[in-house]
Amino acid sequence: MRTDKKRDLLKRRRWRIRKKVLGTAERPRMSVRFTHKNIYVQFVDDDAGNTLASVSTRTNETNGLSANVAGAGEIGKIAGEAAKSAGIQAAVFDRSGARFHGKVKTLADAARDAGLQL
């Protein structure tokens, strides 16, 4: 399969999911994005268009974590703690077109273990 077709399919999946997942102030959207080197997590209030909290592997406190399954678990735990400190108890999980498997599932489970309701 050609690379541009794969990108197009990912983009379609991402928008198909994004149409259905909306975040509010009480239950923001937990947006997860994986690159080859880094993991980014944001808690977004779509009504106001604000980012309430964010965590990534590029910050100083998470320096040394990579975008593998172990790193996803640590980032999920840190994201859950960051959400708690921002006053977020529950969130809607936005997987950004990725399958709920491997790194994505590990991150979500670690956030749940940290006390966040997804």
Short mmCIF file of N, CA and C in Angstrom, two decimals, residues 11-70:
data_model
loop_
_atom_site.label_atom_id
_atom_site.label_comp_id
_atom_site.label_asym_id
_atom_site.label_seq_id
_atom_site.Cartn_x
_atom_site.Cartn_y
_atom_site.Cartn_z
N LYS A 11 -5.97 9.77 8.23
CA LYS A 11 -6.66 11.05 8.36
C LYS A 11 -8.17 10.86 8.40
N ARG A 12 -8.68 9.96 7.56
CA ARG A 12 -10.11 9.69 7.56
C ARG A 12 -10.57 9.08 8.88
N ARG A 13 -9.77 8.12 9.39
CA ARG A 13 -10.10 7.50 10.67
C ARG A 13 -10.11 8.55 11.78
N ARG A 14 -9.09 9.42 11.76
CA ARG A 14 -8.96 10.44 12.78
C ARG A 14 -10.18 11.37 12.79
N TRP A 15 -10.64 11.81 11.62
CA TRP A 15 -11.79 12.71 11.55
C TRP A 15 -13.10 11.99 11.86
N ARG A 16 -13.18 10.71 11.52
CA ARG A 16 -14.39 9.94 11.83
C ARG A 16 -14.55 9.81 13.35
N ILE A 17 -13.45 9.60 14.04
CA ILE A 17 -13.48 9.51 15.49
C ILE A 17 -13.71 10.89 16.10
N ARG A 18 -13.06 11.89 15.55
CA ARG A 18 -13.10 13.24 16.09
C ARG A 18 -14.50 13.85 16.00
N LYS A 19 -15.29 13.43 14.99
CA LYS A 19 -16.67 13.92 14.88
C LYS A 19 -17.51 13.48 16.06
N LYS A 20 -17.23 12.30 16.59
CA LYS A 20 -18.05 11.72 17.64
C LYS A 20 -17.58 12.09 19.04
N VAL A 21 -16.31 12.45 19.20
CA VAL A 21 -15.73 12.68 20.52
C VAL A 21 -15.64 14.19 20.76
N LEU A 22 -16.41 14.68 21.73
CA LEU A 22 -16.38 16.09 22.08
C LEU A 22 -16.08 16.23 23.56
N GLY A 23 -15.24 17.19 23.90
CA GLY A 23 -14.90 17.43 25.29
C GLY A 23 -15.61 18.67 25.81
N THR A 24 -16.00 18.62 27.07
CA THR A 24 -16.63 19.76 27.72
C THR A 24 -15.78 20.17 28.91
N ALA A 25 -16.21 21.19 29.63
CA ALA A 25 -15.45 21.64 30.80
C ALA A 25 -15.50 20.58 31.90
N GLU A 26 -16.64 19.89 32.05
CA GLU A 26 -16.76 18.87 33.09
C GLU A 26 -16.04 17.59 32.70
N ARG A 27 -16.06 17.26 31.41
CA ARG A 27 -15.44 16.03 30.92
C ARG A 27 -14.66 16.35 29.65
N PRO A 28 -13.42 16.83 29.79
CA PRO A 28 -12.66 17.24 28.60
C PRO A 28 -12.19 16.05 27.77
N ARG A 29 -11.74 16.35 26.58
CA ARG A 29 -11.24 15.33 25.66
C ARG A 29 -9.76 15.11 25.95
N MET A 30 -9.38 13.86 26.18
CA MET A 30 -7.97 13.50 26.38
C MET A 30 -7.42 13.08 25.03
N SER A 31 -6.73 13.99 24.38
CA SER A 31 -6.20 13.75 23.05
C SER A 31 -4.80 13.15 23.16
N VAL A 32 -4.59 12.02 22.50
CA VAL A 32 -3.30 11.32 22.56
C VAL A 32 -2.70 11.29 21.16
N ARG A 33 -1.43 11.66 21.05
CA ARG A 33 -0.75 11.68 19.76
C ARG A 33 0.61 11.01 19.92
N PHE A 34 0.90 10.05 19.07
CA PHE A 34 2.17 9.33 19.09
C PHE A 34 2.98 9.69 17.85
N THR A 35 4.25 10.00 18.03
CA THR A 35 5.18 10.08 16.91
C THR A 35 6.19 8.97 17.11
N HIS A 36 7.19 8.90 16.26
CA HIS A 36 8.18 7.84 16.41
C HIS A 36 9.03 8.02 17.66
N LYS A 37 9.23 9.28 18.08
CA LYS A 37 10.09 9.55 19.22
C LYS A 37 9.36 10.01 20.47
N ASN A 38 8.19 10.61 20.33
CA ASN A 38 7.53 11.26 21.46
C ASN A 38 6.06 10.88 21.58
N ILE A 39 5.52 11.18 22.77
CA ILE A 39 4.10 10.99 23.06
C ILE A 39 3.57 12.32 23.59
N TYR A 40 2.42 12.74 23.10
CA TYR A 40 1.80 13.99 23.54
C TYR A 40 0.38 13.69 24.03
N VAL A 41 0.03 14.24 25.19
CA VAL A 41 -1.31 14.09 25.75
C VAL A 41 -1.81 15.47 26.13
N GLN A 42 -3.03 15.80 25.70
CA GLN A 42 -3.64 17.08 26.04
C GLN A 42 -5.06 16.84 26.55
N PHE A 43 -5.48 17.65 27.50
CA PHE A 43 -6.86 17.65 27.97
C PHE A 43 -7.50 18.93 27.44
N VAL A 44 -8.46 18.78 26.52
CA VAL A 44 -9.00 19.90 25.77
C VAL A 44 -10.48 20.09 26.08
N ASP A 45 -10.86 21.34 26.37
CA ASP A 45 -12.27 21.73 26.48
C ASP A 45 -12.68 22.27 25.12
N ASP A 46 -13.44 21.48 24.36
CA ASP A 46 -13.81 21.87 23.00
C ASP A 46 -14.83 22.99 22.96
N ASP A 47 -15.63 23.14 24.01
CA ASP A 47 -16.62 24.22 24.04
C ASP A 47 -15.94 25.58 24.06
N ALA A 48 -14.92 25.73 24.91
CA ALA A 48 -14.21 27.00 25.02
C ALA A 48 -12.98 27.05 24.12
N GLY A 49 -12.53 25.90 23.64
CA GLY A 49 -11.33 25.87 22.81
C GLY A 49 -10.05 26.02 23.60
N ASN A 50 -10.05 25.57 24.86
CA ASN A 50 -8.88 25.71 25.73
C ASN A 50 -8.24 24.36 26.02
N THR A 51 -6.92 24.39 26.18
CA THR A 51 -6.20 23.23 26.67
C THR A 51 -6.07 23.37 28.18
N LEU A 52 -6.61 22.42 28.92
CA LEU A 52 -6.63 22.51 30.37
C LEU A 52 -5.35 21.99 31.00
N ALA A 53 -4.77 20.95 30.42
CA ALA A 53 -3.51 20.38 30.92
C ALA A 53 -2.85 19.64 29.77
N SER A 54 -1.53 19.54 29.82
CA SER A 54 -0.82 18.80 28.77
C SER A 54 0.42 18.15 29.35
N VAL A 55 0.78 17.02 28.76
CA VAL A 55 1.97 16.26 29.16
C VAL A 55 2.60 15.71 27.90
N SER A 56 3.91 15.69 27.84
CA SER A 56 4.59 15.05 26.71
C SER A 56 5.92 14.49 27.17
N THR A 57 6.54 13.70 26.33
CA THR A 57 7.85 13.15 26.65
C THR A 57 8.95 14.17 26.43
N ARG A 58 8.62 15.35 25.94
CA ARG A 58 9.63 16.37 25.67
C ARG A 58 9.85 17.32 26.84
N THR A 59 9.07 17.22 27.91
CA THR A 59 9.24 18.11 29.05
C THR A 59 10.39 17.63 29.92
N ASN A 60 10.84 18.51 30.84
CA ASN A 60 12.00 18.19 31.66
C ASN A 60 11.74 17.04 32.63
N GLU A 61 10.54 16.99 33.23
CA GLU A 61 10.27 15.93 34.21
C GLU A 61 10.09 14.56 33.57
N THR A 62 9.81 14.51 32.28
CA THR A 62 9.67 13.22 31.59
C THR A 62 10.83 12.96 30.65
N ASN A 63 11.90 13.67 30.81
CA ASN A 63 13.05 13.50 29.93
C ASN A 63 13.61 12.08 30.08
N GLY A 64 13.88 11.44 28.98
CA GLY A 64 14.40 10.09 29.01
C GLY A 64 13.36 9.04 28.66
N LEU A 65 12.09 9.41 28.66
CA LEU A 65 11.05 8.46 28.25
C LEU A 65 10.94 8.47 26.73
N SER A 66 10.71 7.32 26.17
CA SER A 66 10.56 7.25 24.71
C SER A 66 9.15 6.79 24.38
N ALA A 67 8.85 6.70 23.09
CA ALA A 67 7.49 6.39 22.63
C ALA A 67 7.28 4.90 22.49
N ASN A 68 7.70 4.13 23.50
CA ASN A 68 7.43 2.70 23.49
C ASN A 68 6.34 2.38 24.52
N VAL A 69 6.06 1.12 24.75
CA VAL A 69 4.98 0.74 25.64
C VAL A 69 5.28 1.16 27.08
N ALA A 70 6.52 1.00 27.51
CA ALA A 70 6.88 1.40 28.87
C ALA A 70 6.76 2.92 29.05
#
